[in-house]
Amino acid sequence: MALLFYSPDDDPERWRKALARHLADLDFRVWPGGLGEAAGIEFALVWRPPPGMLDGLPNLKAVFSLGAGVEHIADPPPGVPVVRLVDPVLTRGMTEYVSARVLHYFREFPLYADSQRRGEWRKRPFRQAAECRVGVMGQGVLGGDAAAALAAMGFSVAGWSRTQKRLDGIEGFHGESGLIPFLGRTDILVCLLPLTPETEDIVNARTLEALPRGAYLINAARGGHVDEEALLAALESGRLAGATLDVFKTEPLPADHPFWRASSLTITPHIASLTVPASAAAEITANIARIRDGREPLHAVDPARGY
Ligand code: NAP
Ligand code: GLV
């Protein structure tokens, strides 16, 4: 069974070994040098495939994303399912990242860091998690898990999604009409949406204005979700007290980008969660087995929705 692999960020050999543990008949080909006979290729496993890379593969049965996001697969061949990665290790990593940043803001570590810089011993009033309203945009695999973990810690959690959800312990908002009321009750906003034409620049001057003054933002989804100028203006004006960004419109973030100099901004280099081959290979190969059995893959992207 031939699988075509491409990623500018991953070591193909690690992936070959991880997949081979589950696929005895694996014929692992690395694009472009190892393409071989195109007609033999049944599956592709990719991250940011170059334009046209997936053309001319007449027997391709599915394109697997090396991550949860799929917007990086810009031109999938028509009629071939694109499958996003759903993996417990990836999910746990994201929930850890989001929880760490929410706790950081809720327990006012930025303010204690300011006090420390001034040599000031100052206790702030103690607050309970229930008094802190966290809002998670995206209630899918990652947003749903993060919201549930935060609710279990006692935070007052709301979720915003495209369709209506009724999740235990989470106040549900959905659709365009639910967005502004959702933002209005949110002290710490977490973005875990997929990047689609509908969600591009969703964190913008209008939506930031709908947050309570002094709110925080955590964007661990895609840089394309944030209007960068609006974010800088909101930090400057105090509308936002701080923000954590893991993802950027241009990655790596250019050395001269003003984000590097914004003191209330925390930047991480797209590490909120990472795909671990040993774990992800089990999920991907189980899905390959389904397809070879004539069944639909799990977690296929709906081309109309774009996620
Ligand atoms: P998912 O399971 O597909 O969930 C997507 C959620 O977003 C769903 O709740 C969906 O609503 C909601 N949504 C989509 N379009 C919407 C819209 N127009 N308005 C309101 N809600 C909308 O995706 P996931 O697996 O949780 O992954 C989310 C994203 O995280 C990925 O696409 C990727 O970009 C990002 N990510 C980042 C990292 C990192 O390291 N920084 C790692 C992994 C993933 P419905 O439930 O109604 O469909
Ligand atoms: C990482 O960004 C992913 O989409 O999994």
mmCIF file of C-alpha atoms and ligand atoms in Angstrom:
data_model
loop_
_atom_site.group_PDB
_atom_site.id
_atom_site.type_symbol
_atom_site.label_atom_id
_atom_site.label_comp_id
_atom_site.label_asym_id
_atom_site.label_seq_id
_atom_site.Cartn_x
_atom_site.Cartn_y
_atom_site.Cartn_z
ATOM 1 C CA MET A 1 0.000 0.000 0.000
ATOM 2 C CA ALA A 2 1.672 3.219 -1.158
ATOM 3 C CA LEU A 3 1.399 6.388 0.959
ATOM 4 C CA LEU A 4 2.822 9.712 -0.207
ATOM 5 C CA PHE A 5 4.281 11.882 2.573
ATOM 6 C CA TYR A 6 5.141 15.570 2.578
ATOM 7 C CA SER A 7 5.894 17.978 5.405
ATOM 8 C CA PRO A 8 8.383 20.862 5.513
ATOM 9 C CA ASP A 9 8.409 20.574 9.340
ATOM 10 C CA ASP A 10 8.657 16.835 10.087
ATOM 11 C CA ASP A 11 11.237 14.086 9.789
ATOM 12 C CA PRO A 12 9.837 11.581 7.232
ATOM 13 C CA GLU A 13 11.843 8.735 8.783
ATOM 14 C CA ARG A 14 10.080 9.139 12.156
ATOM 15 C CA TRP A 15 6.758 8.896 10.326
ATOM 16 C CA ARG A 16 7.816 5.926 8.236
ATOM 17 C CA LYS A 17 8.767 4.006 11.386
ATOM 18 C CA ALA A 18 5.598 4.980 13.259
ATOM 19 C CA LEU A 19 3.284 4.030 10.372
ATOM 20 C CA ALA A 20 5.162 0.801 9.598
ATOM 21 C CA ARG A 21 4.332 -0.461 13.113
ATOM 22 C CA HIS A 22 0.682 -0.626 12.022
ATOM 23 C CA LEU A 23 0.934 -1.251 8.269
ATOM 24 C CA ALA A 24 2.858 -4.393 7.309
ATOM 25 C CA ASP A 25 2.578 -3.638 3.572
ATOM 26 C CA LEU A 26 3.541 0.074 3.797
ATOM 27 C CA ASP A 27 5.248 1.515 0.710
ATOM 28 C CA PHE A 28 6.284 4.918 2.157
ATOM 29 C CA ARG A 29 7.103 7.529 -0.463
ATOM 30 C CA VAL A 30 8.379 11.021 0.275
ATOM 31 C CA TRP A 31 7.465 13.848 -2.105
ATOM 32 C CA PRO A 32 9.014 14.957 -4.423
ATOM 33 C CA GLY A 33 12.075 12.674 -4.865
ATOM 34 C CA GLY A 34 10.361 9.430 -3.843
ATOM 35 C CA LEU A 35 7.095 9.823 -5.737
ATOM 36 C CA GLY A 36 7.594 6.742 -7.911
ATOM 37 C CA GLU A 37 4.729 5.384 -10.004
ATOM 38 C CA ALA A 38 1.790 7.767 -9.333
ATOM 39 C CA ALA A 39 -0.931 5.204 -10.043
ATOM 40 C CA GLY A 40 0.141 3.084 -7.059
ATOM 41 C CA ILE A 41 -0.436 5.834 -4.484
ATOM 42 C CA GLU A 42 -3.612 5.333 -2.431
ATOM 43 C CA PHE A 43 -3.098 7.730 0.496
ATOM 44 C CA ALA A 44 -1.350 11.035 1.143
ATOM 45 C CA LEU A 45 -0.214 12.342 4.544
ATOM 46 C CA VAL A 46 0.677 16.008 4.336
ATOM 47 C CA TRP A 47 1.363 19.326 5.999
ATOM 48 C CA ARG A 48 1.256 22.448 3.782
ATOM 49 C CA PRO A 49 1.518 20.540 0.485
ATOM 50 C CA PRO A 50 2.807 22.770 -2.350
ATOM 51 C CA PRO A 51 0.275 23.715 -5.066
ATOM 52 C CA GLY A 52 -0.376 20.850 -7.465
ATOM 53 C CA MET A 53 1.396 18.246 -5.347
ATOM 54 C CA LEU A 54 -1.746 16.128 -5.028
ATOM 55 C CA ASP A 55 -2.681 16.342 -8.724
ATOM 56 C CA GLY A 56 -2.151 13.413 -11.065
ATOM 57 C CA LEU A 57 -2.677 10.664 -8.467
ATOM 58 C CA PRO A 58 -5.507 8.704 -10.160
ATOM 59 C CA ASN A 59 -6.054 6.168 -7.330
ATOM 60 C CA LEU A 60 -5.823 8.496 -4.338
ATOM 61 C CA LYS A 61 -8.444 7.447 -1.738
ATOM 62 C CA ALA A 62 -7.851 10.069 0.990
ATOM 63 C CA VAL A 63 -5.624 12.950 1.997
ATOM 64 C CA PHE A 64 -4.697 12.931 5.710
ATOM 65 C CA SER A 65 -3.672 16.143 7.445
ATOM 66 C CA LEU A 66 -0.714 15.917 9.800
ATOM 67 C CA GLY A 67 -2.636 18.270 12.086
ATOM 68 C CA ALA A 68 -6.140 19.057 13.266
ATOM 69 C CA GLY A 69 -6.356 22.013 10.901
ATOM 70 C CA VAL A 70 -6.911 21.449 7.191
ATOM 71 C CA GLU A 71 -6.801 24.963 5.705
ATOM 72 C CA HIS A 72 -3.131 24.313 4.776
ATOM 73 C CA ILE A 73 -4.320 21.805 2.150
ATOM 74 C CA ALA A 74 -5.247 24.500 -0.328
ATOM 75 C CA ASP A 75 -6.120 22.439 -3.414
ATOM 76 C CA PRO A 76 -7.281 18.914 -2.530
ATOM 77 C CA PRO A 77 -8.167 16.834 -5.590
ATOM 78 C CA PRO A 78 -11.933 17.041 -6.228
ATOM 79 C CA GLY A 79 -13.910 14.106 -4.805
ATOM 80 C CA VAL A 80 -11.077 12.844 -2.589
ATOM 81 C CA PRO A 81 -11.847 13.105 1.152
ATOM 82 C CA VAL A 82 -9.581 15.267 3.302
ATOM 83 C CA VAL A 83 -9.268 13.862 6.811
ATOM 84 C CA ARG A 84 -8.262 15.956 9.814
ATOM 85 C CA LEU A 85 -6.251 14.573 12.689
ATOM 86 C CA VAL A 86 -8.112 13.719 15.868
ATOM 87 C CA ASP A 87 -5.679 12.320 18.388
ATOM 88 C CA PRO A 88 -5.856 12.159 22.206
ATOM 89 C CA VAL A 89 -2.268 13.364 22.650
ATOM 90 C CA LEU A 90 -2.911 16.421 20.444
ATOM 91 C CA THR A 91 -6.116 17.161 22.353
ATOM 92 C CA ARG A 92 -4.466 16.830 25.776
ATOM 93 C CA GLY A 93 -1.600 19.114 24.735
ATOM 94 C CA MET A 94 -4.018 21.845 23.673
ATOM 95 C CA THR A 95 -6.048 21.587 26.867
ATOM 96 C CA GLU A 96 -2.830 21.885 28.899
ATOM 97 C CA TYR A 97 -1.774 25.004 26.967
ATOM 98 C CA VAL A 98 -5.144 26.719 27.262
ATOM 99 C CA SER A 99 -5.528 25.791 30.949
ATOM 100 C CA ALA A 100 -2.027 27.096 31.728
ATOM 101 C CA ARG A 101 -2.744 30.466 30.127
ATOM 102 C CA VAL A 102 -6.231 30.810 31.655
ATOM 103 C CA LEU A 103 -4.813 30.069 35.128
ATOM 104 C CA HIS A 104 -1.965 32.529 34.480
ATOM 105 C CA TYR A 105 -4.410 35.353 33.802
ATOM 106 C CA PHE A 106 -7.023 34.323 36.388
ATOM 107 C CA ARG A 107 -4.424 34.119 39.191
ATOM 108 C CA GLU A 108 -3.111 37.537 38.053
ATOM 109 C CA PHE A 109 0.501 36.465 37.479
ATOM 110 C CA PRO A 110 1.081 39.402 35.071
ATOM 111 C CA LEU A 111 0.127 41.836 37.870
ATOM 112 C CA TYR A 112 2.367 40.050 40.413
ATOM 113 C CA ALA A 113 5.202 40.194 37.868
ATOM 114 C CA ASP A 114 4.688 43.978 37.679
ATOM 115 C CA SER A 115 4.754 44.187 41.490
ATOM 116 C CA GLN A 116 7.950 42.138 41.571
ATOM 117 C CA ARG A 117 9.626 44.465 39.054
ATOM 118 C CA ARG A 118 8.786 47.369 41.399
ATOM 119 C CA GLY A 119 10.004 45.485 44.492
ATOM 120 C CA GLU A 120 6.480 45.727 45.879
ATOM 121 C CA TRP A 121 4.969 43.139 48.328
ATOM 122 C CA ARG A 122 1.262 43.507 47.523
ATOM 123 C CA LYS A 123 -1.498 40.934 47.997
ATOM 124 C CA ARG A 124 -4.483 41.191 45.693
ATOM 125 C CA PRO A 125 -8.026 40.163 46.695
ATOM 126 C CA PHE A 126 -8.564 36.417 46.384
ATOM 127 C CA ARG A 127 -11.051 35.412 43.681
ATOM 128 C CA GLN A 128 -12.717 32.089 43.037
ATOM 129 C CA ALA A 129 -12.697 30.492 39.584
ATOM 130 C CA ALA A 130 -16.488 30.723 39.385
ATOM 131 C CA GLU A 131 -16.118 34.525 39.320
ATOM 132 C CA CYS A 132 -14.010 34.300 36.131
ATOM 133 C CA ARG A 133 -15.916 33.917 32.867
ATOM 134 C CA VAL A 134 -14.027 32.011 30.183
ATOM 135 C CA GLY A 135 -15.417 31.905 26.639
ATOM 136 C CA VAL A 136 -14.202 29.292 24.167
ATOM 137 C CA MET A 137 -14.803 29.962 20.467
ATOM 138 C CA GLY A 138 -15.073 26.535 18.822
ATOM 139 C CA GLN A 139 -16.705 23.632 20.643
ATOM 140 C CA GLY A 140 -15.253 20.813 18.569
ATOM 141 C CA VAL A 141 -12.657 18.242 19.566
ATOM 142 C CA LEU A 142 -10.191 20.783 21.006
ATOM 143 C CA GLY A 143 -12.502 23.583 22.153
ATOM 144 C CA GLY A 144 -14.899 21.077 23.725
ATOM 145 C CA ASP A 145 -12.129 19.363 25.691
ATOM 146 C CA ALA A 146 -10.592 22.644 26.881
ATOM 147 C CA ALA A 147 -14.010 23.990 27.909
ATOM 148 C CA ALA A 148 -14.815 20.810 29.861
ATOM 149 C CA ALA A 149 -11.438 20.910 31.661
ATOM 150 C CA LEU A 150 -11.911 24.585 32.609
ATOM 151 C CA ALA A 151 -15.464 23.925 33.803
ATOM 152 C CA ALA A 152 -14.136 21.046 35.941
ATOM 153 C CA MET A 153 -11.708 23.550 37.545
ATOM 154 C CA GLY A 154 -14.709 25.675 38.504
ATOM 155 C CA PHE A 155 -14.517 28.454 35.905
ATOM 156 C CA SER A 156 -17.736 29.873 34.552
ATOM 157 C CA VAL A 157 -17.398 28.593 30.965
ATOM 158 C CA ALA A 158 -19.311 29.392 27.802
ATOM 159 C CA GLY A 159 -18.760 28.001 24.326
ATOM 160 C CA TRP A 160 -19.531 29.460 20.909
ATOM 161 C CA SER A 161 -20.062 27.239 17.892
ATOM 162 C CA ARG A 162 -21.697 27.308 14.466
ATOM 163 C CA THR A 163 -24.520 24.954 15.481
ATOM 164 C CA GLN A 164 -26.312 24.759 18.811
ATOM 165 C CA LYS A 165 -24.706 22.605 21.527
ATOM 166 C CA ARG A 166 -25.912 21.424 24.917
ATOM 167 C CA LEU A 167 -22.782 20.430 26.826
ATOM 168 C CA ASP A 168 -22.808 19.699 30.561
ATOM 169 C CA GLY A 169 -21.625 22.668 32.590
ATOM 170 C CA ILE A 170 -21.024 24.894 29.526
ATOM 171 C CA GLU A 171 -23.274 27.807 28.620
ATOM 172 C CA GLY A 172 -23.900 27.440 24.898
ATOM 173 C CA PHE A 173 -23.966 30.261 22.319
ATOM 174 C CA HIS A 174 -24.051 29.734 18.592
ATOM 175 C CA GLY A 175 -24.150 31.444 15.236
ATOM 176 C CA GLU A 176 -23.727 35.083 14.295
ATOM 177 C CA SER A 177 -26.552 36.171 16.623
ATOM 178 C CA GLY A 178 -24.903 34.462 19.601
ATOM 179 C CA LEU A 179 -21.461 35.982 19.104
ATOM 180 C CA ILE A 180 -21.820 39.425 20.679
ATOM 181 C CA PRO A 181 -23.767 38.186 23.760
ATOM 182 C CA PHE A 182 -21.105 35.452 24.177
ATOM 183 C CA LEU A 183 -18.291 38.014 24.034
ATOM 184 C CA GLY A 184 -20.112 40.361 26.407
ATOM 185 C CA ARG A 185 -19.942 37.763 29.216
ATOM 186 C CA THR A 186 -16.319 36.711 28.561
ATOM 187 C CA ASP A 187 -13.352 37.791 30.718
ATOM 188 C CA ILE A 188 -10.891 35.394 29.052
ATOM 189 C CA LEU A 189 -11.509 34.606 25.378
ATOM 190 C CA VAL A 190 -10.000 31.436 23.906
ATOM 191 C CA CYS A 191 -10.002 30.888 20.128
ATOM 192 C CA LEU A 192 -10.073 27.264 18.975
ATOM 193 C CA LEU A 193 -11.916 27.683 15.689
ATOM 194 C CA PRO A 194 -10.886 26.232 12.334
ATOM 195 C CA LEU A 195 -9.769 28.844 9.799
ATOM 196 C CA THR A 196 -12.460 29.224 7.135
ATOM 197 C CA PRO A 197 -13.746 32.209 5.135
ATOM 198 C CA GLU A 198 -16.394 32.678 7.897
ATOM 199 C CA THR A 199 -13.868 32.744 10.764
ATOM 200 C CA GLU A 200 -11.079 34.752 9.138
ATOM 201 C CA ASP A 201 -10.285 37.903 11.179
ATOM 202 C CA ILE A 202 -13.089 37.031 13.605
ATOM 203 C CA VAL A 203 -11.105 38.708 16.377
ATOM 204 C CA ASN A 204 -11.400 42.252 15.035
ATOM 205 C CA ALA A 205 -12.207 45.783 16.209
ATOM 206 C CA ARG A 206 -15.947 45.010 16.441
ATOM 207 C CA THR A 207 -15.619 41.766 18.380
ATOM 208 C CA LEU A 208 -12.860 43.067 20.669
ATOM 209 C CA GLU A 209 -15.090 46.040 21.484
ATOM 210 C CA ALA A 210 -17.800 43.587 22.605
ATOM 211 C CA LEU A 211 -15.541 42.116 25.341
ATOM 212 C CA PRO A 212 -15.611 43.634 28.834
ATOM 213 C CA ARG A 213 -12.818 46.177 29.322
ATOM 214 C CA GLY A 214 -9.678 44.462 30.643
ATOM 215 C CA ALA A 215 -10.430 41.061 29.101
ATOM 216 C CA TYR A 216 -7.714 38.637 27.921
ATOM 217 C CA LEU A 217 -7.323 36.780 24.626
ATOM 218 C CA ILE A 218 -5.711 33.373 24.031
ATOM 219 C CA ASN A 219 -5.421 32.435 20.340
ATOM 220 C CA ALA A 220 -4.192 28.878 19.807
ATOM 221 C CA ALA A 221 -6.055 28.256 16.537
ATOM 222 C CA ARG A 222 -4.693 30.128 13.498
ATOM 223 C CA GLY A 223 -3.116 33.539 13.002
ATOM 224 C CA GLY A 224 -5.719 34.235 10.310
ATOM 225 C CA HIS A 225 -8.365 34.527 13.038
ATOM 226 C CA VAL A 226 -6.910 37.776 14.371
ATOM 227 C CA ASP A 227 -6.904 41.239 12.812
ATOM 228 C CA GLU A 228 -3.413 42.161 13.973
ATOM 229 C CA GLU A 229 -3.855 45.947 13.918
ATOM 230 C CA ALA A 230 -7.110 45.722 15.863
ATOM 231 C CA LEU A 231 -5.405 43.529 18.462
ATOM 232 C CA LEU A 232 -2.510 45.961 18.908
ATOM 233 C CA ALA A 233 -4.973 48.855 19.224
ATOM 234 C CA ALA A 234 -7.007 46.942 21.846
ATOM 235 C CA LEU A 235 -3.866 46.222 23.888
ATOM 236 C CA GLU A 236 -2.773 49.840 23.574
ATOM 237 C CA SER A 237 -6.152 51.210 24.715
ATOM 238 C CA GLY A 238 -6.555 48.768 27.616
ATOM 239 C CA ARG A 239 -9.627 47.184 26.085
ATOM 240 C CA LEU A 240 -7.541 44.009 26.348
ATOM 241 C CA ALA A 241 -5.349 43.596 29.442
ATOM 242 C CA GLY A 242 -3.209 41.011 27.682
ATOM 243 C CA ALA A 243 -3.080 38.329 25.051
ATOM 244 C CA THR A 244 -1.356 35.040 24.344
ATOM 245 C CA LEU A 245 -0.716 34.157 20.708
ATOM 246 C CA ASP A 246 0.594 30.803 19.534
ATOM 247 C CA VAL A 247 -0.197 31.290 15.849
ATOM 248 C CA PHE A 248 0.401 34.119 13.388
ATOM 249 C CA LYS A 249 -0.564 35.246 9.910
ATOM 250 C CA THR A 250 3.104 34.825 8.940
ATOM 251 C CA GLU A 251 5.090 32.048 10.592
ATOM 252 C CA PRO A 252 7.806 32.287 11.765
ATOM 253 C CA LEU A 253 6.728 35.697 13.094
ATOM 254 C CA PRO A 254 9.027 38.188 11.289
ATOM 255 C CA ALA A 255 11.775 39.698 13.469
ATOM 256 C CA ASP A 256 10.503 43.246 12.879
ATOM 257 C CA HIS A 257 6.846 42.473 13.715
ATOM 258 C CA PRO A 258 5.385 44.893 16.323
ATOM 259 C CA PHE A 259 3.995 41.908 18.298
ATOM 260 C CA TRP A 260 7.517 41.199 19.568
ATOM 261 C CA ARG A 261 7.572 44.595 21.283
ATOM 262 C CA ALA A 262 4.050 44.548 22.798
ATOM 263 C CA SER A 263 4.676 44.115 26.531
ATOM 264 C CA SER A 264 1.275 42.606 27.401
ATOM 265 C CA LEU A 265 1.564 39.983 24.663
ATOM 266 C CA THR A 266 2.906 36.475 25.236
ATOM 267 C CA ILE A 267 4.176 34.768 22.097
ATOM 268 C CA THR A 268 4.804 31.049 21.600
ATOM 269 C CA PRO A 269 6.023 29.555 18.285
ATOM 270 C CA HIS A 270 2.999 27.421 17.257
ATOM 271 C CA ILE A 271 3.564 24.837 19.992
ATOM 272 C CA ALA A 272 0.188 24.940 21.772
ATOM 273 C CA SER A 273 -0.057 21.320 20.801
ATOM 274 C CA LEU A 274 1.976 19.109 18.518
ATOM 275 C CA THR A 275 1.373 15.958 16.516
ATOM 276 C CA VAL A 276 3.299 13.031 17.988
ATOM 277 C CA PRO A 277 3.921 10.390 15.293
ATOM 278 C CA ALA A 278 3.718 7.362 17.628
ATOM 279 C CA SER A 279 0.228 8.337 18.767
ATOM 280 C CA ALA A 280 -1.111 9.909 15.561
ATOM 281 C CA ALA A 281 0.032 6.964 13.415
ATOM 282 C CA ALA A 282 -2.371 4.684 15.309
ATOM 283 C CA GLU A 283 -5.293 7.035 14.518
ATOM 284 C CA ILE A 284 -4.322 7.490 10.873
ATOM 285 C CA THR A 285 -3.750 3.814 10.172
ATOM 286 C CA ALA A 286 -7.047 2.855 11.868
ATOM 287 C CA ASN A 287 -8.732 5.265 9.449
ATOM 288 C CA ILE A 288 -6.816 3.777 6.504
ATOM 289 C CA ALA A 289 -8.094 0.339 7.562
ATOM 290 C CA ARG A 290 -11.684 1.668 7.532
ATOM 291 C CA ILE A 291 -11.262 2.994 3.990
ATOM 292 C CA ARG A 292 -9.698 -0.264 2.801
ATOM 293 C CA ASP A 293 -12.751 -2.048 4.311
ATOM 294 C CA GLY A 294 -14.965 0.099 2.101
ATOM 295 C CA ARG A 295 -16.157 2.350 4.950
ATOM 296 C CA GLU A 296 -16.151 6.153 5.171
ATOM 297 C CA PRO A 297 -13.167 7.654 7.032
ATOM 298 C CA LEU A 298 -13.788 9.230 10.435
ATOM 299 C CA HIS A 299 -13.243 13.014 10.731
ATOM 300 C CA ALA A 300 -13.508 13.771 7.022
ATOM 301 C CA VAL A 301 -13.817 17.469 6.209
ATOM 302 C CA ASP A 302 -17.140 18.701 4.858
ATOM 303 C CA PRO A 303 -15.990 20.664 1.773
ATOM 304 C CA ALA A 304 -19.004 22.983 2.009
ATOM 305 C CA ARG A 305 -18.191 23.986 5.626
ATOM 306 C CA GLY A 306 -14.421 23.951 5.080
ATOM 307 C CA TYR A 307 -13.660 22.070 8.325
HETATM 308 P P1 NAP B 1 -13.281 20.818 15.095
HETATM 309 O O1 NAP B 1 -13.427 19.605 15.945
HETATM 310 O O2 NAP B 1 -13.620 20.737 13.654
HETATM 311 O O3 NAP B 1 -14.164 21.953 15.787
HETATM 312 C C1 NAP B 1 -14.426 23.173 15.174
HETATM 313 C C2 NAP B 1 -15.404 23.974 16.037
HETATM 314 O O4 NAP B 1 -15.489 25.291 15.501
HETATM 315 C C3 NAP B 1 -16.806 23.394 16.036
HETATM 316 O O5 NAP B 1 -17.402 23.534 17.307
HETATM 317 C C4 NAP B 1 -17.522 24.285 15.012
HETATM 318 O O6 NAP B 1 -18.924 24.425 15.210
HETATM 319 C C5 NAP B 1 -16.845 25.609 15.273
HETATM 320 N N1 NAP B 1 -16.994 26.508 14.117
HETATM 321 C C6 NAP B 1 -16.555 26.322 12.837
HETATM 322 N N2 NAP B 1 -16.933 27.351 12.048
HETATM 323 C C7 NAP B 1 -17.628 28.186 12.841
HETATM 324 C C8 NAP B 1 -18.289 29.421 12.624
HETATM 325 N N3 NAP B 1 -18.330 30.008 11.406
HETATM 326 N N4 NAP B 1 -18.916 30.008 13.674
HETATM 327 C C9 NAP B 1 -18.899 29.425 14.889
HETATM 328 N N5 NAP B 1 -18.305 28.255 15.177
HETATM 329 C C10 NAP B 1 -17.655 27.649 14.167
HETATM 330 O O7 NAP B 1 -11.791 21.378 15.175
HETATM 331 P P2 NAP B 1 -10.669 21.067 16.295
HETATM 332 O O8 NAP B 1 -10.116 19.711 16.072
HETATM 333 O O9 NAP B 1 -11.243 21.383 17.611
HETATM 334 O O10 NAP B 1 -9.521 22.095 15.875
HETATM 335 C C11 NAP B 1 -9.728 23.491 15.876
HETATM 336 C C12 NAP B 1 -8.528 24.212 15.278
HETATM 337 O O11 NAP B 1 -7.442 24.270 16.209
HETATM 338 C C13 NAP B 1 -7.892 23.564 14.062
HETATM 339 O O12 NAP B 1 -8.641 23.838 12.891
HETATM 340 C C14 NAP B 1 -6.509 24.197 14.022
HETATM 341 O O13 NAP B 1 -6.524 25.354 13.221
HETATM 342 C C15 NAP B 1 -6.254 24.609 15.480
HETATM 343 N N6 NAP B 1 -5.105 23.878 16.066
HETATM 344 C C16 NAP B 1 -4.032 24.590 16.510
HETATM 345 C C17 NAP B 1 -2.969 23.926 17.096
HETATM 346 C C18 NAP B 1 -1.789 24.674 17.636
HETATM 347 O O14 NAP B 1 -0.812 24.058 18.035
HETATM 348 N N7 NAP B 1 -1.823 25.971 17.714
HETATM 349 C C19 NAP B 1 -2.994 22.532 17.244
HETATM 350 C C20 NAP B 1 -4.102 21.840 16.759
HETATM 351 C C21 NAP B 1 -5.160 22.532 16.177
HETATM 352 P P3 NAP B 1 -19.924 23.158 15.101
HETATM 353 O O15 NAP B 1 -19.609 22.320 16.331
HETATM 354 O O16 NAP B 1 -21.253 23.755 15.147
HETATM 355 O O17 NAP B 1 -19.572 22.458 13.839
HETATM 356 C C1 GLV B 2 -1.651 22.377 14.321
HETATM 357 O O1 GLV B 2 -1.601 23.543 14.134
HETATM 358 C C2 GLV B 2 -2.735 21.538 13.899
HETATM 359 O O2 GLV B 2 -3.557 21.973 13.088
HETATM 360 O O3 GLV B 2 -2.783 20.381 14.370
#
